[in-house]
Structures are given as C-alpha cells and as structure tokens.
Amino acid sequence: MTEEKGKKKISILVFSTEKISDPAIDLAGLLKQHYPPEVDNISVPCSSGIKPVWIMHAFERGFDGVFIAADGTDCPFGETCSEKTAEIVSRTHELMKEKGIDPAKLRMAAICSVCSQAFVKLVKDLADYLDETS
Amino acid sequence: MKSRIGVYICECGSNISDYVDVEKVKAAVEQEEGVVLAKITMFACADSTQQEIVQDIQEEKLDGMVVASCSPKLHLGTFRSVAERAGLNRYNYVQSNIREQASWAHSDKPAEATEKAIRNVKAAIARTRLSVAMTPSMIPSENTALVVGAGIAGMRVAIDLADTGSKVYLVEKDHFVGGRTAQWGELFPTGQTGTEVIEDLYREVGKRENINLYTGCEVVSKSGSMGNFEVQLRIDPRGIGSGDSTAVPADFEKRLTHAIDACPVVVADSFDFGLTERKALYLNPGGLPGLPAIDRAACTRCGECVKICPEIDLDQKEELLDIKAGSVIIASGFDPYEPKEGEFGYRQIDNVITMQQFRRLIEICGERLTFGGKEIKSIAWIFCVGSRQTGALEGDNKYCARYCCTSAIHSAVVAKKRFGDIQNYHFTRGVRTYGKYETIYEESSSLGDIYLQSFEDDPPVISSENGTTTVKINDILTEEKELEVEPDLVVLVTGMVPRAGSTIGSIMKAPAGLDGFFNEVHPKLKPVETVIDGIFLAGTSQGPKNITETAMSAHSSAIKTHTLISKGEIELEPTMAIVDRTICEWCGKCSEACPFDAIDEVKEDTKSVAVVNEAACKGCGMCLPVCPVNAVQLKGFMDSEIEAMIDAMSE
C-alpha cells in the first residue's frame, strides 16, 4: 500500500472469527508479520453469521474495503460455513453494485488458525487493489 | 446504555508501550461518552492491578469495563473474573487487543500502531456502552481425551488422566512406545536407563483399563470442537497378532527370533541413528509392546519369515477408527538436530558423529569403546551444534536446546566410567548445566575433563588430514590462545528440533512459533494451552525440555484437560439468537440455515413466528444474514453493537 503525502490512507475492515481466524491474526502479530495498520478488526463467532447490512454500514462509514477472514472447513459450527459465507458475499456484492460500489472491494478467504501468512498476504493484496483503484 | 465505564490501558511491561504511545491512547479515549475513568497500567493482569480494578468498580460504581491489552485468548477470562469479583456482570467487560493486533503487528510503524490502538479502544468502549448482562450456556462434553504420542509425556498424561476417571486414547505413530527416551541408556541424575523408565510407564498404562493404546497409529482427520472432537485414526498393521505379548504360545518368541534372522531385507536402523542395521521384521532393543513389527516400506513380502512363524500375517490391512474426544493432547516429541553435510565435518570426516549417535554407540559397544574399528581414547565434544545459531553459525535455530549441555557432559562421564581411560575435551560456548545438573559438570571437571570455550563468531574448526582429525579453537578461557586437539572421535552436541514430517499440527490447526515448535498461549500463564480451545501440549512438542521438565509439563496438561472435560459439560458463551416477533413473518429461512435445528415455527394469535430453542442454539449466527426482514439478532453481537464499533473505528 502506498502512502503518498496528502493521499488518504486506505482503510480496511476485517470480520474475523473468534475460534479460527482470530488466532491467525494474533499469530501474524506475534511473528511480526506486518500488514497495513489501517486494517481494523471486528471478531464474530462465525463468518456465516455476518450480515450484509454490517458490511454495507462499513462502506457507508468510509471503509474502503472489507475482508472476511472466514472459518472455511474448520468452522466449529458446521460444514456449510464456507458455502453460507460465500452466499453472504454474493448477496452483498449485489447490494454494493446497487450503491455503485466496486464489488471487488469486498473479499473473503478461509483463514485457518495458523494461516497468518495467508492473512497478511490477502489484506495486503486488497490494500494494493484499493490503493490502485482509489 | 452503560454510562460509567472504566478503561485500563496496559503497557504489558513494554510489549505494548514500546510501540504504542499509551499516554496518547489514554488522552484520546478518556473523554469518550460514558467513560468516567481511564488509567494506564504496567501489567493489567498483575494481582495488584486486578485488585485496583475491583476497587475502582466498587468505589466508582462502574457499570462497564474495557481493558486494552493482549489477545482475549490470553486474558479474557482473567478480566471477566475481575469484573465478577467486583459485582459486575462479566459480559459488561470488553477486551481490546492492542498487543498482537496493534503493537506487535505494526512495530514497524509506531505512530500508526498508536492510531490503530485508539480506534480499537474507542470501538471497545462503544460496544461496552451497549453491552447487556448475560449468563453463560453449557454444552455436554465427552470425558475422553486423545493423547498423540506415547513417549514419556504422552504416557504420563494418559496415566494421570486415566486416574481421574477419564477415558484415554493413547496413540503412537511408531510400532513401539517410549519415543526418544527408549533410545537412551543411563540417565542423569537417577542412573535409571531410558528403557527402564519407559518400562515403568508402559506397565502403568497396561494396568489401566480406561487407556486404549494404539501403536502404529496416526491421526488422519479431526472435526468438531472443544468437548466434542471427532477424530479418525489410521492403524498401520503390525503384521503379527494384535500387539498383546502376554497371550502367546511357549515357543513363539524363539520362532520369532528365527524369523527375524531369516528375513533377507537389511536396512539402516533408525533406532541406532544409522550406526547399525536391522531387518524388515524387527524388534527395537527393549521395544514395547515386546512383539516385532514389519517395516512395510522395506518388506519385500518374500515370505521367509512366515515359513518359520505362521503367526506372521503379511496381508494384514490397515484399519480406520473413528473416535470422539473432549480434548486432544499433542505429545509428539522432537527430533535430534541433523547437521548439514560438512557442518563441523559431519558426513565428511569419518570419526564425526552426533551426540545421539554416541548415546547409542555406548550402548551397543561391549567392553571397549570403538568406532570404525578403532578404540576411542579421546573425544572432542563440540557444543551447541544446531542450537544458538548466531554469528558465524548459519541456521535458523536461534534457541538454546537446554538439555544438551547436561546430556553431553553426562555422556562423557558415563563413557569415562564405563570404558576407563578416556580423555574428554569439551569445546563449549559456555556451559549451561542449570539448577541441580551443575553437579555433573563438577563431577566431570573432577574426573579431569578439559573445558575450552569460544564465541559464536569464532567457532572451533575441525579438519582431517592423513587420517588424523584435528579440532582447533581460539580459547577465550586462555586469552584466545589457539589450542588444538587430535581426538579419536568428535561428538557434535546436537540439540532438539521439531518432529520432521509430523502432520498433527496441521490436522489440529495448532500454531507453531518461529522455532517450529508448537506455541502455548502464554509461557507463564497458560503454558500448556494452545489458542485452539480443547487442544493442549505436553513435552518436547512445545520446545526443548529434559525428561523431568517433560514429565512436569505432562502433569500440567493432564490437570488442565481434566479441568475442562471431567464435568461432562463445558461452559459456552451465551451468544444466542433472538427473534424480534413484532417484525418476524415466518418464512422458514432461519430454520433452514440453522445447523442445530434450534429454530421452530410457533403460531401466535395472528401469524406464525420463529422461536429459538435456547438449549439447542450454539450462537453461530448462521440464521442472522438470511432473514429477509432483519428480525434475527445475536446476543453480544447485536446490530447496534457492531455498527457502533464500525462508527467508532471510522471516526
């Protein structure tokens, strides 16, 4: 992510999960695997419980991008988590289009409890994309 | 709406305050709506600070509390207890993680880390303002533990847990129990052999009917969560009987010995670290269960063994076993460090071996200590090989492997006492025979062992010419005088590294640290817990330990596991779906989305509505996003709370 003088810094809201992706994000910190500090985090029990209205609220409040650090196949609540989280993203993409927001600003990926490197790479990728398109 | 909130910003010693300007965070949040008190603490988790918070809650009549500190994985329970001790409901407490997710994650950008910490704390305050008092829910738990690895740690955990009444599945990947300890001879300071220690533990395991031991067994998959893990095990066939060595014909043992002799396949014996060879049908020295096993990778199925011993079954198939367990203890052990080719002459100079090889060498030699046909009268011990790799020493292992100084010096003393006239030269980087183990260093010195020392930027150099091996050192104990020794044998004092090729970490999703060993949540406060609820660590899977420390960590894991699973139920967060009946018009989508059948249709006066069965709801929230009229909310994660956090972060 570039930080040109005077240019607004890219902000990203991450929805993570208490049991699965939070440990990975903590691990990234523990291992000093740096990622953009403008990445904020709200932790929820399960990624398939994230409401599209929350995501839309984040965009309305000025977040440039949203990343869902999903449970994936490790979800403690059931095997359908990935499919349901993907459905949430798909429906939110439609809402974003209606509001004229680029759907690529919302991304999701399964982040297992040890996937700190994957998390760092994916939020950096999103930050780079947002920076290029801002 | 909470209006008397106390905020505590922790420096965590300097873990947070080195990168986050905590004074700036305090100044930024103390005027937030509802905040009546904001304090900086050196250690929020310290007993004295906890007492201070209790006092604040009571004296200031706080109705909400935020601690900005480390990950909730570490101290959420601590501060919830603080709140409860002061009479505040634990769910009116919110933890803001400004260590892992601000200070450490952005240590490269302290100013930005501080800004992020401010946003996080403001979000926590916003959430606290809207928090409500709740009561935890309970789920049933299997009083069963899966222990992975049947070495010292695994067997110790299994015995302890079995004695508390838990059922235990003890699984060992190898066909013989005992792990690395089974390979060692005399141990310090007890004088017992590794084999004797393992025999004692194995005997105790056998006495307990609630321990199911499976050898040649690996974990294949895991699903479920704390209290209710579903695990699939794969049992590799031993090829002979069922592993029960007590119910066998009288001549069975003799025929098995002949069958081993008849086996034409010869491979390097990993039990002796390649110093000797064994057959494809093999029994480790002192191996338990005391029944040979077939090395399927090496076996050619020629059938020579079956001709002598028809009880051998070359067609035995692997078995899959599905089990349920309330918790899992990883006790998968360690590997000795394998030096790279040429590292201190390893694999390039004939008389250079590792300490682990030496330990086996003194067990397989008779009355004279020989190596490569030559009697050994002098030994050079090169310390810290594969450990403390800094300075001129290439490698990623920055840690001290701890046990190896004591083990090397003890091995030198054992060799000297057992084989007589041997001169030991110890090329150290400072001797770390800590605690009670200092006595072996004293004994070694009194027996005439010579100690030399170098720094990491100038390690000893080993060379060989015309069959003579030379070790040179600029000895800092004699003002860096260049000294050289021509030993008969060079022993590289190699430390511990994580088990190679182990899949248990990825299956259990247990995080490892930079050193590759499994990570505990906190080295002092949660030393055997992982961040994955219900998964614990024991022994050297977590990092270098000697046998005493391994046993202690195993006891600790057993206690923590017992605390979790023995009650038959586990406390869960009271996060539960609630339906606003005034706007719900039953469509069934929430019920379809629920994986636990926790939502039913109930007919009211004029319409049908969704009703949540509180006993069945697990609080996942899958029913939330599918409601077309947004009638479903999750306690603790209400729209108002999430949106307030977003608002606070985006200010």
mmCIF file of N, CA, C and O in Angstrom, chain B residues 507-591:
data_model
loop_
_atom_site.group_PDB
_atom_site.id
_atom_site.type_symbol
_atom_site.label_atom_id
_atom_site.label_comp_id
_atom_site.label_asym_id
_atom_site.label_seq_id
_atom_site.Cartn_x
_atom_site.Cartn_y
_atom_site.Cartn_z
ATOM 1 N N ILE B 507 -3.354 -30.906 11.191
ATOM 2 C CA ILE B 507 -4.681 -31.510 11.418
ATOM 3 C C ILE B 507 -5.397 -30.817 12.584
ATOM 4 O O ILE B 507 -6.575 -30.515 12.509
ATOM 5 N N MET B 508 -4.655 -30.544 13.641
ATOM 6 C CA MET B 508 -5.265 -29.915 14.819
ATOM 7 C C MET B 508 -5.302 -28.395 14.706
ATOM 8 O O MET B 508 -5.882 -27.723 15.540
ATOM 9 N N LYS B 509 -4.642 -27.869 13.669
ATOM 10 C CA LYS B 509 -4.553 -26.419 13.464
ATOM 11 C C LYS B 509 -3.930 -25.730 14.682
ATOM 12 O O LYS B 509 -4.352 -24.657 15.104
ATOM 13 N N ALA B 510 -2.936 -26.381 15.236
ATOM 14 C CA ALA B 510 -2.235 -25.818 16.396
ATOM 15 C C ALA B 510 -1.060 -24.980 15.899
ATOM 16 O O ALA B 510 -0.197 -25.494 15.188
ATOM 17 N N PRO B 511 -1.022 -23.708 16.243
ATOM 18 C CA PRO B 511 0.031 -22.846 15.709
ATOM 19 C C PRO B 511 1.419 -23.179 16.259
ATOM 20 O O PRO B 511 1.563 -23.575 17.408
ATOM 21 N N ALA B 512 2.404 -23.000 15.396
ATOM 22 C CA ALA B 512 3.797 -23.157 15.809
ATOM 23 C C ALA B 512 4.469 -21.789 15.791
ATOM 24 O O ALA B 512 4.033 -20.872 15.093
ATOM 25 N N GLY B 513 5.533 -21.667 16.580
ATOM 26 C CA GLY B 513 6.275 -20.411 16.628
ATOM 27 C C GLY B 513 7.351 -20.370 15.557
ATOM 28 O O GLY B 513 7.456 -21.267 14.721
ATOM 29 N N LEU B 514 8.180 -19.334 15.608
ATOM 30 C CA LEU B 514 9.253 -19.186 14.627
ATOM 31 C C LEU B 514 10.235 -20.352 14.694
ATOM 32 O O LEU B 514 10.876 -20.688 13.704
ATOM 33 N N ASP B 515 10.353 -20.968 15.872
ATOM 34 C CA ASP B 515 11.276 -22.089 16.018
ATOM 35 C C ASP B 515 10.690 -23.393 15.506
ATOM 36 O O ASP B 515 11.364 -24.420 15.471
ATOM 37 N N GLY B 516 9.420 -23.382 15.112
ATOM 38 C CA GLY B 516 8.789 -24.575 14.572
ATOM 39 C C GLY B 516 8.133 -25.459 15.612
ATOM 40 O O GLY B 516 7.383 -26.374 15.272
ATOM 41 N N PHE B 517 8.382 -25.214 16.905
ATOM 42 C CA PHE B 517 7.704 -25.981 17.958
ATOM 43 C C PHE B 517 6.309 -25.385 18.181
ATOM 44 O O PHE B 517 6.074 -24.209 17.904
ATOM 45 N N PHE B 518 5.402 -26.211 18.712
ATOM 46 C CA PHE B 518 4.050 -25.719 18.949
ATOM 47 C C PHE B 518 4.059 -24.609 20.002
ATOM 48 O O PHE B 518 4.808 -24.664 20.973
ATOM 49 N N ASN B 519 3.180 -23.654 19.782
ATOM 50 C CA ASN B 519 3.123 -22.476 20.642
ATOM 51 C C ASN B 519 2.080 -22.631 21.742
ATOM 52 O O ASN B 519 0.943 -23.018 21.456
ATOM 53 N N GLU B 520 2.461 -22.295 22.960
ATOM 54 C CA GLU B 520 1.475 -22.177 24.022
ATOM 55 C C GLU B 520 0.855 -20.782 23.948
ATOM 56 O O GLU B 520 1.398 -19.901 23.290
ATOM 57 N N VAL B 521 -0.265 -20.597 24.661
ATOM 58 C CA VAL B 521 -0.896 -19.273 24.649
ATOM 59 C C VAL B 521 -0.006 -18.258 25.347
ATOM 60 O O VAL B 521 0.189 -17.141 24.874
ATOM 61 N N HIS B 522 0.548 -18.654 26.481
ATOM 62 C CA HIS B 522 1.424 -17.757 27.233
ATOM 63 C C HIS B 522 2.416 -18.617 28.014
ATOM 64 O O HIS B 522 2.017 -19.595 28.656
ATOM 65 N N PRO B 523 3.713 -18.276 27.967
ATOM 66 C CA PRO B 523 4.701 -19.168 28.590
ATOM 67 C C PRO B 523 4.560 -19.302 30.098
ATOM 68 O O PRO B 523 5.003 -20.296 30.666
ATOM 69 N N LYS B 524 3.968 -18.319 30.747
ATOM 70 C CA LYS B 524 3.838 -18.401 32.210
ATOM 71 C C LYS B 524 2.394 -18.640 32.637
ATOM 72 O O LYS B 524 2.128 -19.411 33.549
ATOM 73 N N LEU B 525 1.459 -17.978 31.984
ATOM 74 C CA LEU B 525 0.077 -18.017 32.464
ATOM 75 C C LEU B 525 -0.745 -19.150 31.854
ATOM 76 O O LEU B 525 -1.679 -19.645 32.464
ATOM 77 N N LYS B 526 -0.437 -19.541 30.631
ATOM 78 C CA LYS B 526 -1.140 -20.668 30.008
ATOM 79 C C LYS B 526 -0.105 -21.522 29.277
ATOM 80 O O LYS B 526 -0.089 -21.599 28.056
ATOM 81 N N PRO B 527 0.769 -22.157 30.051
ATOM 82 C CA PRO B 527 1.946 -22.787 29.436
ATOM 83 C C PRO B 527 1.687 -24.076 28.684
ATOM 84 O O PRO B 527 2.568 -24.544 27.978
ATOM 85 N N VAL B 528 0.520 -24.701 28.835
ATOM 86 C CA VAL B 528 0.266 -25.930 28.075
ATOM 87 C C VAL B 528 -0.979 -25.817 27.189
ATOM 88 O O VAL B 528 -1.335 -26.763 26.495
ATOM 89 N N GLU B 529 -1.626 -24.650 27.185
ATOM 90 C CA GLU B 529 -2.808 -24.466 26.354
ATOM 91 C C GLU B 529 -2.409 -23.893 24.998
ATOM 92 O O GLU B 529 -1.492 -23.088 24.909
ATOM 93 N N THR B 530 -3.116 -24.298 23.959
ATOM 94 C CA THR B 530 -2.943 -23.659 22.661
ATOM 95 C C THR B 530 -4.105 -22.683 22.456
ATOM 96 O O THR B 530 -5.071 -22.677 23.238
ATOM 97 N N VAL B 531 -4.033 -21.905 21.395
ATOM 98 C CA VAL B 531 -5.135 -20.973 21.143
ATOM 99 C C VAL B 531 -6.380 -21.712 20.662
ATOM 100 O O VAL B 531 -7.459 -21.125 20.582
ATOM 101 N N ILE B 532 -6.224 -22.983 20.320
ATOM 102 C CA ILE B 532 -7.393 -23.764 19.918
ATOM 103 C C ILE B 532 -7.993 -24.402 21.166
ATOM 104 O O ILE B 532 -7.345 -25.250 21.806
ATOM 105 N N ASP B 533 -9.204 -24.001 21.500
ATOM 106 C CA ASP B 533 -9.833 -24.495 22.725
ATOM 107 C C ASP B 533 -9.876 -26.025 22.720
ATOM 108 O O ASP B 533 -10.305 -26.636 21.746
ATOM 109 N N GLY B 534 -9.437 -26.606 23.815
ATOM 110 C CA GLY B 534 -9.512 -28.064 23.950
ATOM 111 C C GLY B 534 -8.282 -28.792 23.453
ATOM 112 O O GLY B 534 -8.209 -30.014 23.552
ATOM 113 N N ILE B 535 -7.303 -28.063 22.910
ATOM 114 C CA ILE B 535 -6.059 -28.708 22.435
ATOM 115 C C ILE B 535 -4.894 -28.264 23.329
ATOM 116 O O ILE B 535 -4.648 -27.059 23.475
ATOM 117 N N PHE B 536 -4.227 -29.239 23.911
ATOM 118 C CA PHE B 536 -3.155 -28.950 24.871
ATOM 119 C C PHE B 536 -1.822 -29.529 24.376
ATOM 120 O O PHE B 536 -1.800 -30.372 23.478
ATOM 121 N N LEU B 537 -0.748 -29.064 24.998
ATOM 122 C CA LEU B 537 0.592 -29.514 24.634
ATOM 123 C C LEU B 537 1.246 -30.223 25.821
ATOM 124 O O LEU B 537 0.991 -29.865 26.971
ATOM 125 N N ALA B 538 2.085 -31.191 25.505
ATOM 126 C CA ALA B 538 2.873 -31.837 26.556
ATOM 127 C C ALA B 538 4.236 -32.204 25.998
ATOM 128 O O ALA B 538 4.347 -32.637 24.853
ATOM 129 N N GLY B 539 5.262 -32.007 26.824
ATOM 130 C CA GLY B 539 6.602 -32.452 26.456
ATOM 131 C C GLY B 539 7.267 -31.606 25.400
ATOM 132 O O GLY B 539 6.985 -30.416 25.238
ATOM 133 N N THR B 540 8.163 -32.248 24.651
ATOM 134 C CA THR B 540 9.043 -31.520 23.747
ATOM 135 C C THR B 540 8.385 -31.118 22.430
ATOM 136 O O THR B 540 9.038 -30.499 21.602
ATOM 137 N N SER B 541 7.125 -31.466 22.228
ATOM 138 C CA SER B 541 6.427 -30.940 21.048
ATOM 139 C C SER B 541 6.366 -29.414 21.137
ATOM 140 O O SER B 541 6.220 -28.722 20.142
ATOM 141 N N GLN B 542 6.496 -28.909 22.352
ATOM 142 C CA GLN B 542 6.363 -27.478 22.623
ATOM 143 C C GLN B 542 7.709 -26.760 22.601
ATOM 144 O O GLN B 542 7.762 -25.541 22.469
ATOM 145 N N GLY B 543 8.794 -27.510 22.726
ATOM 146 C CA GLY B 543 10.117 -26.905 22.769
ATOM 147 C C GLY B 543 11.047 -27.781 23.580
ATOM 148 O O GLY B 543 10.594 -28.719 24.257
ATOM 149 N N PRO B 544 12.354 -27.513 23.529
ATOM 150 C CA PRO B 544 13.311 -28.366 24.223
ATOM 151 C C PRO B 544 13.028 -28.484 25.720
ATOM 152 O O PRO B 544 12.761 -27.486 26.386
ATOM 153 N N LYS B 545 13.074 -29.703 26.199
ATOM 154 C CA LYS B 545 12.888 -29.984 27.636
ATOM 155 C C LYS B 545 13.687 -31.229 27.980
ATOM 156 O O LYS B 545 13.856 -32.105 27.126
ATOM 157 N N ASN B 546 14.134 -31.331 29.231
ATOM 158 C CA ASN B 546 14.693 -32.609 29.653
ATOM 159 C C ASN B 546 13.546 -33.486 30.153
ATOM 160 O O ASN B 546 12.376 -33.084 30.125
ATOM 161 N N ILE B 547 13.893 -34.689 30.624
ATOM 162 C CA ILE B 547 12.826 -35.643 30.969
ATOM 163 C C ILE B 547 12.023 -35.161 32.177
ATOM 164 O O ILE B 547 10.798 -35.304 32.218
ATOM 165 N N THR B 548 12.693 -34.570 33.137
ATOM 166 C CA THR B 548 11.972 -34.050 34.313
ATOM 167 C C THR B 548 10.969 -32.983 33.886
ATOM 168 O O THR B 548 9.796 -33.003 34.291
ATOM 169 N N GLU B 549 11.434 -32.055 33.057
ATOM 170 C CA GLU B 549 10.537 -30.976 32.606
ATOM 171 C C GLU B 549 9.413 -31.525 31.737
ATOM 172 O O GLU B 549 8.282 -31.032 31.768
ATOM 173 N N THR B 550 9.731 -32.555 30.970
ATOM 174 C CA THR B 550 8.713 -33.191 30.139
ATOM 175 C C THR B 550 7.615 -33.793 31.011
ATOM 176 O O THR B 550 6.418 -33.614 30.739
ATOM 177 N N ALA B 551 8.035 -34.490 32.066
ATOM 178 C CA ALA B 551 7.051 -35.096 32.965
ATOM 179 C C ALA B 551 6.202 -34.025 33.642
ATOM 180 O O ALA B 551 4.978 -34.163 33.779
ATOM 181 N N MET B 552 6.841 -32.921 34.018
ATOM 182 C CA MET B 552 6.086 -31.845 34.684
ATOM 183 C C MET B 552 5.058 -31.229 33.730
ATOM 184 O O MET B 552 3.926 -30.940 34.113
ATOM 185 N N SER B 553 5.455 -31.027 32.479
ATOM 186 C CA SER B 553 4.505 -30.427 31.538
ATOM 187 C C SER B 553 3.367 -31.402 31.260
ATOM 188 O O SER B 553 2.227 -31.002 31.044
ATOM 189 N N ALA B 554 3.685 -32.709 31.294
ATOM 190 C CA ALA B 554 2.633 -33.710 31.086
ATOM 191 C C ALA B 554 1.620 -33.678 32.230
ATOM 192 O O ALA B 554 0.403 -33.726 32.011
ATOM 193 N N HIS B 555 2.123 -33.594 33.466
ATOM 194 C CA HIS B 555 1.215 -33.476 34.619
ATOM 195 C C HIS B 555 0.323 -32.247 34.446
ATOM 196 O O HIS B 555 -0.879 -32.284 34.699
ATOM 197 N N SER B 556 0.935 -31.163 34.031
ATOM 198 C CA SER B 556 0.188 -29.916 33.872
ATOM 199 C C SER B 556 -0.909 -30.052 32.820
ATOM 200 O O SER B 556 -2.050 -29.630 33.019
ATOM 201 N N SER B 557 -0.566 -30.679 31.693
ATOM 202 C CA SER B 557 -1.565 -30.879 30.630
ATOM 203 C C SER B 557 -2.712 -31.753 31.118
ATOM 204 O O SER B 557 -3.872 -31.522 30.773
ATOM 205 N N ALA B 558 -2.354 -32.768 31.895
ATOM 206 C CA ALA B 558 -3.399 -33.665 32.400
ATOM 207 C C ALA B 558 -4.374 -32.901 33.297
ATOM 208 O O ALA B 558 -5.598 -33.055 33.187
ATOM 209 N N ILE B 559 -3.828 -32.061 34.157
ATOM 210 C CA ILE B 559 -4.687 -31.276 35.068
ATOM 211 C C ILE B 559 -5.598 -30.346 34.264
ATOM 212 O O ILE B 559 -6.800 -30.245 34.517
ATOM 213 N N LYS B 560 -5.017 -29.649 33.287
ATOM 214 C CA LYS B 560 -5.819 -28.695 32.505
ATOM 215 C C LYS B 560 -6.896 -29.436 31.704
ATOM 216 O O LYS B 560 -8.025 -28.960 31.572
ATOM 217 N N THR B 561 -6.542 -30.603 31.181
ATOM 218 C CA THR B 561 -7.523 -31.382 30.422
ATOM 219 C C THR B 561 -8.637 -31.862 31.339
ATOM 220 O O THR B 561 -9.822 -31.776 31.006
ATOM 221 N N HIS B 562 -8.236 -32.352 32.496
ATOM 222 C CA HIS B 562 -9.228 -32.836 33.464
ATOM 223 C C HIS B 562 -10.204 -31.717 33.832
ATOM 224 O O HIS B 562 -11.418 -31.919 33.877
ATOM 225 N N THR B 563 -9.655 -30.533 34.074
ATOM 226 C CA THR B 563 -10.498 -29.390 34.451
ATOM 227 C C THR B 563 -11.533 -29.107 33.371
ATOM 228 O O THR B 563 -12.675 -28.762 33.655
ATOM 229 N N LEU B 564 -11.118 -29.309 32.118
ATOM 230 C CA LEU B 564 -12.019 -28.985 31.011
ATOM 231 C C LEU B 564 -13.108 -30.037 30.806
ATOM 232 O O LEU B 564 -14.283 -29.706 30.663
ATOM 233 N N ILE B 565 -12.701 -31.325 30.773
ATOM 234 C CA ILE B 565 -13.658 -32.329 30.284
ATOM 235 C C ILE B 565 -14.342 -33.149 31.368
ATOM 236 O O ILE B 565 -15.323 -33.829 31.094
ATOM 237 N N SER B 566 -13.831 -33.099 32.588
ATOM 238 C CA SER B 566 -14.304 -34.065 33.593
ATOM 239 C C SER B 566 -15.713 -33.784 34.089
ATOM 240 O O SER B 566 -16.379 -34.679 34.601
ATOM 241 N N LYS B 567 -16.177 -32.558 33.919
ATOM 242 C CA LYS B 567 -17.500 -32.226 34.473
ATOM 243 C C LYS B 567 -18.634 -32.711 33.571
ATOM 244 O O LYS B 567 -19.799 -32.650 33.947
ATOM 245 N N GLY B 568 -18.273 -33.153 32.383
ATOM 246 C CA GLY B 568 -19.314 -33.652 31.481
ATOM 247 C C GLY B 568 -20.017 -32.565 30.716
ATOM 248 O O GLY B 568 -20.835 -32.830 29.833
ATOM 249 N N GLU B 569 -19.732 -31.337 31.047
ATOM 250 C CA GLU B 569 -20.287 -30.217 30.296
ATOM 251 C C GLU B 569 -19.291 -29.061 30.337
ATOM 252 O O GLU B 569 -18.479 -28.946 31.253
ATOM 253 N N ILE B 570 -19.365 -28.248 29.297
ATOM 254 C CA ILE B 570 -18.427 -27.135 29.168
ATOM 255 C C ILE B 570 -19.216 -25.843 29.015
ATOM 256 O O ILE B 570 -20.222 -25.797 28.302
ATOM 257 N N GLU B 571 -18.711 -24.838 29.706
ATOM 258 C CA GLU B 571 -19.385 -23.542 29.654
ATOM 259 C C GLU B 571 -19.122 -22.864 28.313
ATOM 260 O O GLU B 571 -17.994 -22.822 27.841
ATOM 261 N N LEU B 572 -20.181 -22.384 27.715
ATOM 262 C CA LEU B 572 -20.054 -21.676 26.434
ATOM 263 C C LEU B 572 -20.567 -20.249 26.569
ATOM 264 O O LEU B 572 -21.352 -19.940 27.464
ATOM 265 N N GLU B 573 -20.131 -19.441 25.658
ATOM 266 C CA GLU B 573 -20.611 -18.062 25.633
ATOM 267 C C GLU B 573 -22.141 -18.030 25.469
ATOM 268 O O GLU B 573 -22.696 -18.867 24.754
ATOM 269 N N PRO B 574 -22.782 -17.058 26.093
ATOM 270 C CA PRO B 574 -24.244 -17.006 25.988
ATOM 271 C C PRO B 574 -24.717 -16.338 24.704
ATOM 272 O O PRO B 574 -25.848 -15.844 24.645
ATOM 273 N N THR B 575 -23.848 -16.302 23.716
ATOM 274 C CA THR B 575 -24.264 -15.731 22.432
ATOM 275 C C THR B 575 -25.364 -16.615 21.867
ATOM 276 O O THR B 575 -25.143 -17.800 21.619
ATOM 277 N N MET B 576 -26.499 -16.040 21.680
ATOM 278 C CA MET B 576 -27.667 -16.822 21.284
ATOM 279 C C MET B 576 -28.557 -15.967 20.395
ATOM 280 O O MET B 576 -28.669 -14.768 20.603
ATOM 281 N N ALA B 577 -29.147 -16.617 19.419
ATOM 282 C CA ALA B 577 -30.014 -15.874 18.507
ATOM 283 C C ALA B 577 -31.313 -15.483 19.217
ATOM 284 O O ALA B 577 -31.838 -16.245 20.027
ATOM 285 N N ILE B 578 -31.788 -14.287 18.908
ATOM 286 C CA ILE B 578 -33.088 -13.852 19.421
ATOM 287 C C ILE B 578 -33.894 -13.280 18.251
ATOM 288 O O ILE B 578 -33.328 -12.674 17.345
ATOM 289 N N VAL B 579 -35.178 -13.535 18.287
ATOM 290 C CA VAL B 579 -36.032 -13.117 17.175
ATOM 291 C C VAL B 579 -36.970 -12.008 17.641
ATOM 292 O O VAL B 579 -37.595 -12.109 18.700
ATOM 293 N N ASP B 580 -37.024 -10.955 16.852
ATOM 294 C CA ASP B 580 -37.982 -9.876 17.121
ATOM 295 C C ASP B 580 -39.332 -10.294 16.530
ATOM 296 O O ASP B 580 -39.553 -10.238 15.318
ATOM 297 N N ARG B 581 -40.239 -10.767 17.405
ATOM 298 C CA ARG B 581 -41.509 -11.325 16.935
ATOM 299 C C ARG B 581 -42.412 -10.270 16.304
ATOM 300 O O ARG B 581 -43.336 -10.602 15.579
ATOM 301 N N THR B 582 -42.141 -9.010 16.632
ATOM 302 C CA THR B 582 -43.017 -7.970 16.077
ATOM 303 C C THR B 582 -42.815 -7.800 14.572
ATOM 304 O O THR B 582 -43.734 -7.396 13.865
ATOM 305 N N ILE B 583 -41.592 -8.136 14.112
ATOM 306 C CA ILE B 583 -41.383 -7.975 12.664
ATOM 307 C C ILE B 583 -41.236 -9.310 11.927
ATOM 308 O O ILE B 583 -41.242 -9.349 10.708
ATOM 309 N N CYS B 584 -41.084 -10.392 12.697
ATOM 310 C CA CYS B 584 -40.941 -11.699 12.035
ATOM 311 C C CYS B 584 -42.248 -12.124 11.387
ATOM 312 O O CYS B 584 -43.306 -12.093 12.010
ATOM 313 N N GLU B 585 -42.172 -12.488 10.109
ATOM 314 C CA GLU B 585 -43.285 -13.125 9.402
ATOM 315 C C GLU B 585 -42.714 -14.459 8.943
ATOM 316 O O GLU B 585 -41.922 -14.489 8.015
ATOM 317 N N TRP B 586 -43.056 -15.534 9.608
ATOM 318 C CA TRP B 586 -42.390 -16.826 9.384
ATOM 319 C C TRP B 586 -42.188 -17.128 7.903
ATOM 320 O O TRP B 586 -43.141 -17.180 7.123
ATOM 321 N N CYS B 587 -40.924 -17.302 7.512
ATOM 322 C CA CYS B 587 -40.630 -17.737 6.139
ATOM 323 C C CYS B 587 -39.812 -19.018 6.161
ATOM 324 O O CYS B 587 -39.648 -19.676 5.137
ATOM 325 N N GLY B 588 -39.242 -19.333 7.320
ATOM 326 C CA GLY B 588 -38.513 -20.596 7.479
ATOM 327 C C GLY B 588 -37.041 -20.545 7.098
ATOM 328 O O GLY B 588 -36.311 -21.525 7.288
ATOM 329 N N LYS B 589 -36.580 -19.412 6.566
ATOM 330 C CA LYS B 589 -35.183 -19.372 6.105
ATOM 331 C C LYS B 589 -34.193 -19.514 7.258
ATOM 332 O O LYS B 589 -33.146 -20.142 7.123
ATOM 333 N N CYS B 590 -34.505 -18.899 8.381
ATOM 334 C CA CYS B 590 -33.601 -19.002 9.536
ATOM 335 C C CYS B 590 -33.528 -20.444 10.020
ATOM 336 O O CYS B 590 -32.450 -20.943 10.385
ATOM 337 N N SER B 591 -34.645 -21.114 10.002
ATOM 338 C CA SER B 591 -34.690 -22.500 10.440
ATOM 339 C C SER B 591 -33.877 -23.391 9.503
ATOM 340 O O SER B 591 -33.142 -24.281 9.937
#
